[in-house]
PDB file of C-alpha atoms and ligand atoms in Angstrom:
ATOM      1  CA  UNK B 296      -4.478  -6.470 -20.763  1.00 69.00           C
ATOM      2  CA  UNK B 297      -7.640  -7.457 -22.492  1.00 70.00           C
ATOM      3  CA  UNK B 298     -10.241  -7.198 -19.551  1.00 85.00           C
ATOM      4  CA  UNK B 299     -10.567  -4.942 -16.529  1.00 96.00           C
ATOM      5  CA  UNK B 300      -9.156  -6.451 -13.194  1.00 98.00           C
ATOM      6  CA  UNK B 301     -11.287  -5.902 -10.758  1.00 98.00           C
ATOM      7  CA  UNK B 302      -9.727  -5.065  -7.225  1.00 98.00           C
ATOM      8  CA  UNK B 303     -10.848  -5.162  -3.540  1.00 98.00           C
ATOM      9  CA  UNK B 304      -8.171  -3.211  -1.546  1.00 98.00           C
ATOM     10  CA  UNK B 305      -8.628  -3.415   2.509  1.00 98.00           C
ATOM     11  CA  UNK B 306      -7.086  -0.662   4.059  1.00 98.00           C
ATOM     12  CA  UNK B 307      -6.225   1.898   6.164  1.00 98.00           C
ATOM     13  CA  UNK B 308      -6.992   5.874   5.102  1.00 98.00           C
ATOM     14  CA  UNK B 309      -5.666   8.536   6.542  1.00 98.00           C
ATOM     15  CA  UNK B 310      -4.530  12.363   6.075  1.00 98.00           C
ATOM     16  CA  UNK B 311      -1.144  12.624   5.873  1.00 98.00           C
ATOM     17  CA  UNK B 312       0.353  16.261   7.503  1.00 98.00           C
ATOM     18  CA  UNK B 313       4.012  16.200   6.256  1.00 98.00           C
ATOM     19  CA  UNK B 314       6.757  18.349   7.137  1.00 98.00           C
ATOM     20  CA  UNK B 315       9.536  18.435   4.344  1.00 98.00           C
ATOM     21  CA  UNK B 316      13.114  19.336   6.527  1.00 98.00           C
ATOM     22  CA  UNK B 317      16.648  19.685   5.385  1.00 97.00           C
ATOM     23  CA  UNK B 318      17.459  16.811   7.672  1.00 97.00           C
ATOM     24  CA  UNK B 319      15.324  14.828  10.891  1.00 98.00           C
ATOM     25  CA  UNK B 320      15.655  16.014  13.646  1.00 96.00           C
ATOM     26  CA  UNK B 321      17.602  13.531  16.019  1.00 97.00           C
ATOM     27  CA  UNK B 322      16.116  12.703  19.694  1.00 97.00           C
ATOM     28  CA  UNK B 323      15.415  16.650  21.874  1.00 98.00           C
ATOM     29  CA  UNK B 324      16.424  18.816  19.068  1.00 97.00           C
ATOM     30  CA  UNK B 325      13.638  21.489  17.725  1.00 97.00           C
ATOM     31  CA  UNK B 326      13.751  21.939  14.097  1.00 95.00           C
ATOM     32  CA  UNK B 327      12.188  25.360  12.513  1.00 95.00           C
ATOM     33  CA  UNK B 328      13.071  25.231   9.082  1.00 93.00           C
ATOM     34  CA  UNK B 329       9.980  23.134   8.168  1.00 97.00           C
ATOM     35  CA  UNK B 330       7.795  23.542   5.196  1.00 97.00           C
ATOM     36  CA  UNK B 331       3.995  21.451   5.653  1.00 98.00           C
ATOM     37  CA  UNK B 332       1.667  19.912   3.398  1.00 98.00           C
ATOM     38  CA  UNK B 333      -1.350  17.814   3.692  1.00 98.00           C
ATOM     39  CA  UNK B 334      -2.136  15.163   1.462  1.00 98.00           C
ATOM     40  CA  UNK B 335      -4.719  11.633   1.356  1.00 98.00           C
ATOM     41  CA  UNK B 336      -2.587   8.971   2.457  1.00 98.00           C
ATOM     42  CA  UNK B 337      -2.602   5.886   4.626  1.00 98.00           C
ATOM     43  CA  UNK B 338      -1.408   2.305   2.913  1.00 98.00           C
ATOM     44  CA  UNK B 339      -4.645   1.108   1.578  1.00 98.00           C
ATOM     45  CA  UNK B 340      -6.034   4.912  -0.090  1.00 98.00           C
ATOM     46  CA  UNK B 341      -2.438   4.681  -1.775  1.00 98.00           C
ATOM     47  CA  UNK B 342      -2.923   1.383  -3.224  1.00 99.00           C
ATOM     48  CA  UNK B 343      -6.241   1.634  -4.139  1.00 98.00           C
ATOM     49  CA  UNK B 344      -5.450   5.098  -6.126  1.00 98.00           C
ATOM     50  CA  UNK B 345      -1.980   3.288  -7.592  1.00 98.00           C
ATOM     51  CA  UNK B 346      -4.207   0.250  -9.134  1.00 98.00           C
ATOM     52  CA  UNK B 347      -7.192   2.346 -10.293  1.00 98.00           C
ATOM     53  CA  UNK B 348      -4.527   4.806 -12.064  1.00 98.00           C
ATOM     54  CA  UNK B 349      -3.172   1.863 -13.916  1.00 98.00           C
ATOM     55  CA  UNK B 350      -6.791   0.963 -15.301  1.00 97.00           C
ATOM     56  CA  UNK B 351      -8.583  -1.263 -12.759  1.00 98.00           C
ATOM     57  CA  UNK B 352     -12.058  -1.074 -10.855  1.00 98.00           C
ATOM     58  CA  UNK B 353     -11.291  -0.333  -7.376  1.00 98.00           C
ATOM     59  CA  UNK B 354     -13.499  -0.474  -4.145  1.00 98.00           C
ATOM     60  CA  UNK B 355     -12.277   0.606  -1.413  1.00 98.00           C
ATOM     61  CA  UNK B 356     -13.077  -1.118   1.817  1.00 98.00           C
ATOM     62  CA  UNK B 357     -12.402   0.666   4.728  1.00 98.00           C
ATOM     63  CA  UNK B 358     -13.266   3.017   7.764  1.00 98.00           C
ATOM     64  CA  UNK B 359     -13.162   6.585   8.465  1.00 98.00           C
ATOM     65  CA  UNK B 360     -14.478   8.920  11.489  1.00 98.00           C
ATOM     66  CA  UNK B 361     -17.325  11.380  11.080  1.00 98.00           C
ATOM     67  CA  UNK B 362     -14.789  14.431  11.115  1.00 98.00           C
ATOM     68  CA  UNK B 363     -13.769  17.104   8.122  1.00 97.00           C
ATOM     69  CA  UNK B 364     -10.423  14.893   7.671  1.00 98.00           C
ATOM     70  CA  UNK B 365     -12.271  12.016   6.658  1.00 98.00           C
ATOM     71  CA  UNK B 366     -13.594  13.859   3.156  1.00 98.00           C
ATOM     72  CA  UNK B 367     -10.128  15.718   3.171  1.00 98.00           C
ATOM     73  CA  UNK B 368      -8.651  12.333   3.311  1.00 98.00           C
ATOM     74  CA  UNK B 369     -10.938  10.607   1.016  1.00 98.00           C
ATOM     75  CA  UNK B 370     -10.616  13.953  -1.607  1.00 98.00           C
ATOM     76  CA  UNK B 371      -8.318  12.381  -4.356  1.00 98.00           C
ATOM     77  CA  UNK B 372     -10.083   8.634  -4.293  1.00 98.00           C
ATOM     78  CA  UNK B 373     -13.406  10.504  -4.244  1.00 98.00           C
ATOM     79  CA  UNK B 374     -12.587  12.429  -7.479  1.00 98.00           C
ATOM     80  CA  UNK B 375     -10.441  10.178  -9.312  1.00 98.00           C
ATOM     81  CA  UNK B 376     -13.594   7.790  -9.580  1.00 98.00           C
ATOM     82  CA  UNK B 377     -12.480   5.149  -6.656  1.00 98.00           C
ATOM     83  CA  UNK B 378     -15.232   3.063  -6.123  1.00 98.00           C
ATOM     84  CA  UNK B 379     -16.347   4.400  -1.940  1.00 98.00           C
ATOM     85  CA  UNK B 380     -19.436   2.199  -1.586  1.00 98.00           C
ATOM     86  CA  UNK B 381     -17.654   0.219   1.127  1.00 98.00           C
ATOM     87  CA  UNK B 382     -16.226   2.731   3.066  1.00 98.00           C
ATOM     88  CA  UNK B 383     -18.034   3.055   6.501  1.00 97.00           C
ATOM     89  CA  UNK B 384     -17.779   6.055   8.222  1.00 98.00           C
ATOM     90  CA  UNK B 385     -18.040   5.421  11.884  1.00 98.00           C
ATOM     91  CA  UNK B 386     -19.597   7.673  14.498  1.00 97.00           C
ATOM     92  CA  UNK B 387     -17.709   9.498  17.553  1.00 98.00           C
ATOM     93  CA  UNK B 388     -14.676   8.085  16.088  1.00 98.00           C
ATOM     94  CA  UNK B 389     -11.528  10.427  14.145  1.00 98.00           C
ATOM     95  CA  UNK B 390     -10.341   9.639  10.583  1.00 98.00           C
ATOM     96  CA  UNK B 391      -6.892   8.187  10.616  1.00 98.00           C
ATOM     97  CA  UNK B 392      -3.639  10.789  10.500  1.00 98.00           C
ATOM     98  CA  UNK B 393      -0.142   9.930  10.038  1.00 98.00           C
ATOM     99  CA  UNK B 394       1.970  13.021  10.959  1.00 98.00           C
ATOM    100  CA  UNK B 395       5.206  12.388   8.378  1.00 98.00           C
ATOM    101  CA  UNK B 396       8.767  13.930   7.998  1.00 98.00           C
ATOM    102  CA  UNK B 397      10.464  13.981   4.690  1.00 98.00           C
ATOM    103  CA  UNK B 398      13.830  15.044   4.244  1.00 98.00           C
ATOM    104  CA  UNK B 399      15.869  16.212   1.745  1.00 97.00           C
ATOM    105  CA  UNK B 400      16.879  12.965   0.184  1.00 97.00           C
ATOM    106  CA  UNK B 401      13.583  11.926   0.320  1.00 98.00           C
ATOM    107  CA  UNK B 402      13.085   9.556   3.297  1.00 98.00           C
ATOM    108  CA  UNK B 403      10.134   9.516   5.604  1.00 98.00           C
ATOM    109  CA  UNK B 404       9.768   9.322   9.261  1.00 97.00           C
ATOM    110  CA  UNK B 405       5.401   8.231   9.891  1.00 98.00           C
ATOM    111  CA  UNK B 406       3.740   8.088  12.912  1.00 98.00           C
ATOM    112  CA  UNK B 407      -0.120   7.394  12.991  1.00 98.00           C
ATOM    113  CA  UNK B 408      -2.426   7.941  14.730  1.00 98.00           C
ATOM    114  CA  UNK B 409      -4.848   4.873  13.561  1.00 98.00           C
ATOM    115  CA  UNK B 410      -8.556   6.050  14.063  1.00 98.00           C
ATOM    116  CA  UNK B 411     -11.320   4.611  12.593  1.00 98.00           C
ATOM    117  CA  UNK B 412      -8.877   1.982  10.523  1.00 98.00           C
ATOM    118  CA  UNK B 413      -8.027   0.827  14.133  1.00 98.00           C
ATOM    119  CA  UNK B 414     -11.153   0.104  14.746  1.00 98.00           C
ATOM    120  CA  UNK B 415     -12.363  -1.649  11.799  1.00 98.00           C
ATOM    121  CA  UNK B 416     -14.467  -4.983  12.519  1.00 97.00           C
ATOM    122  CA  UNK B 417     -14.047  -8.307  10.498  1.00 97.00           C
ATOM    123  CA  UNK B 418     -18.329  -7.547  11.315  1.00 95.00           C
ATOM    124  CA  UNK B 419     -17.832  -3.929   9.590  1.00 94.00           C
ATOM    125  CA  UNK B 420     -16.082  -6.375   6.898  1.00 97.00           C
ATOM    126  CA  UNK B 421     -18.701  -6.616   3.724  1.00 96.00           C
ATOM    127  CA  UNK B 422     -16.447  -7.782   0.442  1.00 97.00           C
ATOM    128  CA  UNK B 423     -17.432  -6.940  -3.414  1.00 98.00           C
ATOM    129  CA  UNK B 424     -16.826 -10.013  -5.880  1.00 97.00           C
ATOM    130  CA  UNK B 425     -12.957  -9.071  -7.570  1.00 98.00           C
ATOM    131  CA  UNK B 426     -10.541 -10.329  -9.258  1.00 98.00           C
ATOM    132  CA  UNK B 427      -7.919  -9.694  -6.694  1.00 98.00           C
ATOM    133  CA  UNK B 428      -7.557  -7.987  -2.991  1.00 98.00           C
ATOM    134  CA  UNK B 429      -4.821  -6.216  -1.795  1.00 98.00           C
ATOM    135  CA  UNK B 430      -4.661  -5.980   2.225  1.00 98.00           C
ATOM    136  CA  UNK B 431      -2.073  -3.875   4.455  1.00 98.00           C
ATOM    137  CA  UNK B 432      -1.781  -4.264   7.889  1.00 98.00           C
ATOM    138  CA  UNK B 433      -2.994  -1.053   9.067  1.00 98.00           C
ATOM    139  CA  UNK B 434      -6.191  -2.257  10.106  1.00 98.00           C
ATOM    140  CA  UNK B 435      -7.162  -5.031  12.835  1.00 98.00           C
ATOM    141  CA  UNK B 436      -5.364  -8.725  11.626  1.00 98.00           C
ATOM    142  CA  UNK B 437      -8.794 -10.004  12.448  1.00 98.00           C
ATOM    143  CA  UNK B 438     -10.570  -8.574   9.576  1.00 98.00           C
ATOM    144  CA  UNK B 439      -7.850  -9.211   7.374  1.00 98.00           C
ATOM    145  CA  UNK B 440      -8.054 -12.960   8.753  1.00 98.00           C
ATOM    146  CA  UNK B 441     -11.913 -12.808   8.066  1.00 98.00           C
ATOM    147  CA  UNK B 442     -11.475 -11.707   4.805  1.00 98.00           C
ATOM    148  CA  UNK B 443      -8.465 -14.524   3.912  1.00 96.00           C
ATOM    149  CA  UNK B 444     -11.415 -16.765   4.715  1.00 96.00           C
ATOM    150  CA  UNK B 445     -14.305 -15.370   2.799  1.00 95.00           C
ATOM    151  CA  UNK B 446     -12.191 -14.646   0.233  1.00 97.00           C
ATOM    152  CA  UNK B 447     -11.659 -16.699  -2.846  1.00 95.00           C
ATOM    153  CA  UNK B 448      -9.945 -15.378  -5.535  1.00 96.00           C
ATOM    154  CA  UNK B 449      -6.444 -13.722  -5.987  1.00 98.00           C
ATOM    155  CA  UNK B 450      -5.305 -12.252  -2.529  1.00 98.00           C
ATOM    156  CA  UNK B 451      -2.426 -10.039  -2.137  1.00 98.00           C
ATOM    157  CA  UNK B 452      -0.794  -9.035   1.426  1.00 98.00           C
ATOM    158  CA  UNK B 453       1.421  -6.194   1.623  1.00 98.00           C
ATOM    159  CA  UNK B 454       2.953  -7.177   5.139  1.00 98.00           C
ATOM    160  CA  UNK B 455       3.842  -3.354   5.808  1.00 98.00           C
ATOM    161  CA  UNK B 456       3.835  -2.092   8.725  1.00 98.00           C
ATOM    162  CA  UNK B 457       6.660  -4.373  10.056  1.00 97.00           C
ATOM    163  CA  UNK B 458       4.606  -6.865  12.323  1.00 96.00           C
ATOM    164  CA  UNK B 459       4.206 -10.763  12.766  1.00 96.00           C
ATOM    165  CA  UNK B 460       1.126 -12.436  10.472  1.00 97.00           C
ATOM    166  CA  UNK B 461      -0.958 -15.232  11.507  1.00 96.00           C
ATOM    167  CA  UNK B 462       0.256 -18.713   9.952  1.00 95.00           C
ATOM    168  CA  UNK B 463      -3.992 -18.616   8.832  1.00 95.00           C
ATOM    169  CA  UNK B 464      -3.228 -15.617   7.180  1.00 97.00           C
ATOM    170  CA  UNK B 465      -0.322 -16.310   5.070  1.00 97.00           C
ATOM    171  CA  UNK B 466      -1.373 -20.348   4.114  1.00 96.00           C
ATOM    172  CA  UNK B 467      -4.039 -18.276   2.002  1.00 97.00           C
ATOM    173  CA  UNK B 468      -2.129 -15.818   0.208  1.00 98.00           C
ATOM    174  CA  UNK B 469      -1.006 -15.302  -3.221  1.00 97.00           C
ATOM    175  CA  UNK B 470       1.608 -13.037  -3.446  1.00 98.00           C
ATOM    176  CA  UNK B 471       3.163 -11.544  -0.464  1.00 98.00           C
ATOM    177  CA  UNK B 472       5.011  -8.347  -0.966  1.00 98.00           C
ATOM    178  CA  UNK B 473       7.860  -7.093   2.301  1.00 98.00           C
ATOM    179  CA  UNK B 474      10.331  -4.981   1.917  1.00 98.00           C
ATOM    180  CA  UNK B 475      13.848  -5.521   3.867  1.00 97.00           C
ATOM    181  CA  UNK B 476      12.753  -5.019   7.907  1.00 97.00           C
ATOM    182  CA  UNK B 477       9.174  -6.504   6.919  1.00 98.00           C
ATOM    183  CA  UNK B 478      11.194  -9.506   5.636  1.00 97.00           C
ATOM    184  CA  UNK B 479      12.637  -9.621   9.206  1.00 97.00           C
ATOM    185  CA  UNK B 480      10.092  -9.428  11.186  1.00 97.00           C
ATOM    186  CA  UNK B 481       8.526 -12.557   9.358  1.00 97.00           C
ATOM    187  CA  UNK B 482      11.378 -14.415   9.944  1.00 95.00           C
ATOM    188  CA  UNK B 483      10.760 -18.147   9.448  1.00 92.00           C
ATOM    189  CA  UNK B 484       7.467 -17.524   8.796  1.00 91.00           C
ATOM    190  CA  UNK B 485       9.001 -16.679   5.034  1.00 93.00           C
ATOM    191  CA  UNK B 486      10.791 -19.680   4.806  1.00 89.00           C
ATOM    192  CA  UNK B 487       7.402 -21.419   5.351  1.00 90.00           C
ATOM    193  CA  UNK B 488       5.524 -19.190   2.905  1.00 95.00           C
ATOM    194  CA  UNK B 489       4.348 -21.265   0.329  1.00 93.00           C
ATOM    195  CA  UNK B 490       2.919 -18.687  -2.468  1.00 95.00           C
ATOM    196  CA  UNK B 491       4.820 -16.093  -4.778  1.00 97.00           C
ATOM    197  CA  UNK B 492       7.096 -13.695  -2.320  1.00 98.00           C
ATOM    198  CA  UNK B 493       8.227 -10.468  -3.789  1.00 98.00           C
ATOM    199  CA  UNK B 494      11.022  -8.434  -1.669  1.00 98.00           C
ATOM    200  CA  UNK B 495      11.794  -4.860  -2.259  1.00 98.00           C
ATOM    201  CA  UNK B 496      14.753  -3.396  -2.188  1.00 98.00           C
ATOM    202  CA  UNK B 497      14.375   0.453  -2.755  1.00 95.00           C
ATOM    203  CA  UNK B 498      16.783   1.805  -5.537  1.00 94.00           C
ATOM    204  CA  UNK B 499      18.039  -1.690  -5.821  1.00 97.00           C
ATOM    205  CA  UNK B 500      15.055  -3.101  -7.117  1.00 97.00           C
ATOM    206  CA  UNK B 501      13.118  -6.290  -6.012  1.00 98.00           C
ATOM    207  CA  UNK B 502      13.179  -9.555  -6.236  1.00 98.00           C
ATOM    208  CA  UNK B 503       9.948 -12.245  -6.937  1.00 98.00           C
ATOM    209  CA  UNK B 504      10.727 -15.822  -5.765  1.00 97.00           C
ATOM    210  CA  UNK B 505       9.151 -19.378  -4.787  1.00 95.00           C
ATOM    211  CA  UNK B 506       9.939 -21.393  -2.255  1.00 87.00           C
ATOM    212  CA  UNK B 507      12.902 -20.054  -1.591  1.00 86.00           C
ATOM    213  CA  UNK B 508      13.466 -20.288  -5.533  1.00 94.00           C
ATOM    214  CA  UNK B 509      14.152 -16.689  -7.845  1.00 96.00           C
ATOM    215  CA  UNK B 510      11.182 -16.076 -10.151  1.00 96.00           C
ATOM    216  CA  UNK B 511      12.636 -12.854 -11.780  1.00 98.00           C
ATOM    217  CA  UNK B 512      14.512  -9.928 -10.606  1.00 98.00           C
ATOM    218  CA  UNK B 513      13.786  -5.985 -11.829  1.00 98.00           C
ATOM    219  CA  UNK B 514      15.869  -2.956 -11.142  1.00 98.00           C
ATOM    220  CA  UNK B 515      13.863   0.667 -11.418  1.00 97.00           C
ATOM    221  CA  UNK B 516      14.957   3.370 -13.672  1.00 96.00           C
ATOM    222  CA  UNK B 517      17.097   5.603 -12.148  1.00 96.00           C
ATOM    223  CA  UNK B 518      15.120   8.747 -10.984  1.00 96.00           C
ATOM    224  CA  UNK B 519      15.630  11.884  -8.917  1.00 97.00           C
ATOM    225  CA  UNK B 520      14.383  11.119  -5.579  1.00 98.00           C
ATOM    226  CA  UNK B 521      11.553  14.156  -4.173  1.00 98.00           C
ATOM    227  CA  UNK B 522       9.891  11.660  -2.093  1.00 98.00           C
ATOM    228  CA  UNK B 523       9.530   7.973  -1.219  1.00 98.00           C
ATOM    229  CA  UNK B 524       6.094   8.128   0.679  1.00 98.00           C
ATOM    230  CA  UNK B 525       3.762   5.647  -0.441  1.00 98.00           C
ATOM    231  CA  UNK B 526       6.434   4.027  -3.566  1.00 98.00           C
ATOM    232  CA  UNK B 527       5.949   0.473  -1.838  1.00 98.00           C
ATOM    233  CA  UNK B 528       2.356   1.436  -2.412  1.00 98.00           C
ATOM    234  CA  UNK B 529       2.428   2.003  -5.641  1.00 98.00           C
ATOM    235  CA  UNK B 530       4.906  -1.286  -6.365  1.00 98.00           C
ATOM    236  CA  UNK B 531       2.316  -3.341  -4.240  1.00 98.00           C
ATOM    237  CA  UNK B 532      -0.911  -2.242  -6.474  1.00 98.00           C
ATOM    238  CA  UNK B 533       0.856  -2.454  -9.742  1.00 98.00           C
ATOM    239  CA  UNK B 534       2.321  -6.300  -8.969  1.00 98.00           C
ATOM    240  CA  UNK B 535      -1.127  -7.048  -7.967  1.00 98.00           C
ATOM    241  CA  UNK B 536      -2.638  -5.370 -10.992  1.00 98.00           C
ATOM    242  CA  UNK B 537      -0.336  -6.795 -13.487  1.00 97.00           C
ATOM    243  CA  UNK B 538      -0.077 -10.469 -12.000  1.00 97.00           C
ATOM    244  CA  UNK B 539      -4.437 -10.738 -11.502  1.00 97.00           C
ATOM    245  CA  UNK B 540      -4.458  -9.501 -14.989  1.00 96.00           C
ATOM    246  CA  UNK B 541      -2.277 -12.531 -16.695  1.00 96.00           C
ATOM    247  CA  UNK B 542       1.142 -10.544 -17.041  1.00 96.00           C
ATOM    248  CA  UNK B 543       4.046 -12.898 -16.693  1.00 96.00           C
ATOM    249  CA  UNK B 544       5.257 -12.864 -12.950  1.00 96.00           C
ATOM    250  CA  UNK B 545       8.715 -10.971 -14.820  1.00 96.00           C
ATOM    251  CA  UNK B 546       6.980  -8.138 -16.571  1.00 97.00           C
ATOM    252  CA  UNK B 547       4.916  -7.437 -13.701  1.00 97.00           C
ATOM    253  CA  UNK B 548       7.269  -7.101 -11.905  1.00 98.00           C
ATOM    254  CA  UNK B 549       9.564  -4.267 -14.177  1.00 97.00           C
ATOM    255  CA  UNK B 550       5.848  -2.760 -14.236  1.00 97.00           C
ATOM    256  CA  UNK B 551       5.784  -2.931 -10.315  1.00 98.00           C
ATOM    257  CA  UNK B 552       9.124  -1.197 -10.307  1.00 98.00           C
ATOM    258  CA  UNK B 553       8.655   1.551 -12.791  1.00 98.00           C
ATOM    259  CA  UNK B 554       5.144   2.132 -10.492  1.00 98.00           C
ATOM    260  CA  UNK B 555       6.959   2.558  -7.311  1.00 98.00           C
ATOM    261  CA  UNK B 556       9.961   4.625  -8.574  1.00 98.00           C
ATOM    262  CA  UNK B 557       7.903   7.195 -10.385  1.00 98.00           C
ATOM    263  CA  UNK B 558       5.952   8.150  -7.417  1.00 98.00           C
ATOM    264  CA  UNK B 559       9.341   8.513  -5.406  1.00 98.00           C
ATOM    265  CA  UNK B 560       9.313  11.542  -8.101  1.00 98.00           C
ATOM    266  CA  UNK B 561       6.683  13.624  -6.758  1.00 98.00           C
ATOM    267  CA  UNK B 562       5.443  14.240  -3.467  1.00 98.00           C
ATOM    268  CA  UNK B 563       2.795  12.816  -1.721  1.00 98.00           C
ATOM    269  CA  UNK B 564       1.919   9.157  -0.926  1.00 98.00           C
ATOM    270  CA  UNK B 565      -0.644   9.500  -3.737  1.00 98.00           C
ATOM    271  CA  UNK B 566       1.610  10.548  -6.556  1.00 98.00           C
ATOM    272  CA  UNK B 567       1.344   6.993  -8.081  1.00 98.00           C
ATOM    273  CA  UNK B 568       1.711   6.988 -12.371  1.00 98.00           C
ATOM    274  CA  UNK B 569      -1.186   6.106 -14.811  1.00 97.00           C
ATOM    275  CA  UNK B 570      -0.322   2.983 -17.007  1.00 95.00           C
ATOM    276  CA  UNK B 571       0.511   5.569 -19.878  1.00 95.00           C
ATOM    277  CA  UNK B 572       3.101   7.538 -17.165  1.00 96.00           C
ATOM    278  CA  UNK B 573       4.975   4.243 -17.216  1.00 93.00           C
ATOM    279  CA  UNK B 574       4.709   3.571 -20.690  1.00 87.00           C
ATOM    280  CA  UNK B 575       2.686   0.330 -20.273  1.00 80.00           C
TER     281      UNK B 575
HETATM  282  O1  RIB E 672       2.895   3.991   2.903  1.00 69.73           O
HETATM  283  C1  RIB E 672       2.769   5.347   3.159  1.00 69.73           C
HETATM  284  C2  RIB E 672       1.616   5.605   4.093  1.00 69.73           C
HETATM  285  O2  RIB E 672       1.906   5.089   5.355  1.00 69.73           O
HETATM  286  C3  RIB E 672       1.308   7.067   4.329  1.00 69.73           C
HETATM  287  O3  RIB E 672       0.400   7.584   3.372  1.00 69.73           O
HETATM  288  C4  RIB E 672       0.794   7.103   5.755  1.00 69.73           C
HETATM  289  O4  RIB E 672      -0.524   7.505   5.867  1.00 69.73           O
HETATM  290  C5  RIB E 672       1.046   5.709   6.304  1.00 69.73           C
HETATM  291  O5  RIB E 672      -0.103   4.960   6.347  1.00 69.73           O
END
């Protein structure tokens, strides 16, 4: 790409404290064979890492507490050269923590613990002119529904966590990215959705379409699976970092692919490739 996208991610951050097990434990049983990590996480701090790695400007807009976890938390965006000017840090208030489970083949159990990202205002909301924004829904659907507003340019919703999305929210975006039980939970809503929809589909790849319509299809290399934490994170930021930089909708999408499988490679939710990692 000739010129620098510019990108505005909205978004959750939070410390991830992840237990890698043989296999999860099922409902009353103990497990002891655990070995833990801690590493920056949360859906928005992944993104924002994945599309500054491929060669964008990134700001980060978000919250975080006034605890040690925050700068813990905010470690790898901090010296990586993510852009932290709007990050609030709020007082009395704990930086977000997902407590995850990875087993052996590399799937993830995530429970968080929201914080300060469930507590961030559309008033906290203050947006830097970009190319493109990328938005989660980790944080209130208020101040993602302020920023669809404010918000002119190329506007990317990563409807993950699984939950239902304001009809105000999706008229205004771009490029909507679910994977299969996010796809669900929309429902009809999809059917409705009038801009580009990209579905993931793990190992089998994803799929971009158009009213209902298939754009282009990509499969990801085959890899050896370490751990899938933060993958749709990385797919999400590359789409979005290909598509707001003129890529065709088809190679954006192989580049989305390659981006998500590599970091299944490596552990971590913030294992995402550079653009020379994937050869791009
Ligand atoms: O998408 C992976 C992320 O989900 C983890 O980093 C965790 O913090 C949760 O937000």
């Amino acid at each position: 790409m000739d010129k620098q996208v510019s990108v505005a991610v909205i978004g959750s951050v939070n410390l991830d404290i992840v237990a890698r097990v043989r296999e999860f434990p099922v409902p009353g049983e103990t497990v002891t064979n655990a070995s833990l990590s801690r590493f920056g996480g949360g859906k928005g701090a992944n993104q924002a890492l994945a599309a500054h790695r491929l060669g964008a400007k990134v700001y980060m807009v978000a919250c975080v507490g006034d605890d040690a976890a925050a700068e813990e938390a905010l470690q790898t965006l901090r010296s990586e050269g993510v852009d932290l000017s709007y990050c609030h840090t709020l007082a009395d208030t704990s930086t977000g923590q997902a407590l995850i489970v990875v087993n052996e083949a590399g799937e993830n159990q995530i429970v968080v613990a929201p914080g300060a990202n469930a507590v961030f205002s559309a008033q906290q909301l203050k947006l830097p002119a970009t190319d493109a924004i990328i938005a989660q829904l980790e944080v209130p659907l208020n101040t993602i529904a302020s920023a669809a507003r404010q918000y002119k340019g190329f506007f990317c919703l990563n409807a993950a966590p699984a939950k239902p999305v304001s009809s105000e929210i999706l008229d205004r975006v771009d490029l909507l990215v679910v994977n299969e039980v996010e796809a669900q939970v929309l429902g009809d809503d999809l059917s409705s959705f009038q801009g580009l929809l990209a579905t993931t589909y793990g190992s089998r790849g994803a799929v971009l379409s158009r009213d209902g319509q298939r754009v282009a299809s990509a499969l990801p290399p085959k890899i050896e699976v370490v751990d899938t934490t933060g993958a749709g994170d990385a797919f999400t930021a590359a789409l979005t970092v290909c598509m707001a930089g003129g890529m065709s909708p088809a190679d954006s999408l192989e580049v989305a692919c390659r981006a998500g499988a590599l970091t299944a490679t490596r552990a971590g939710a913030q294992s995402s490739p550079t653009a020379a990692d994937i050869g791009w």
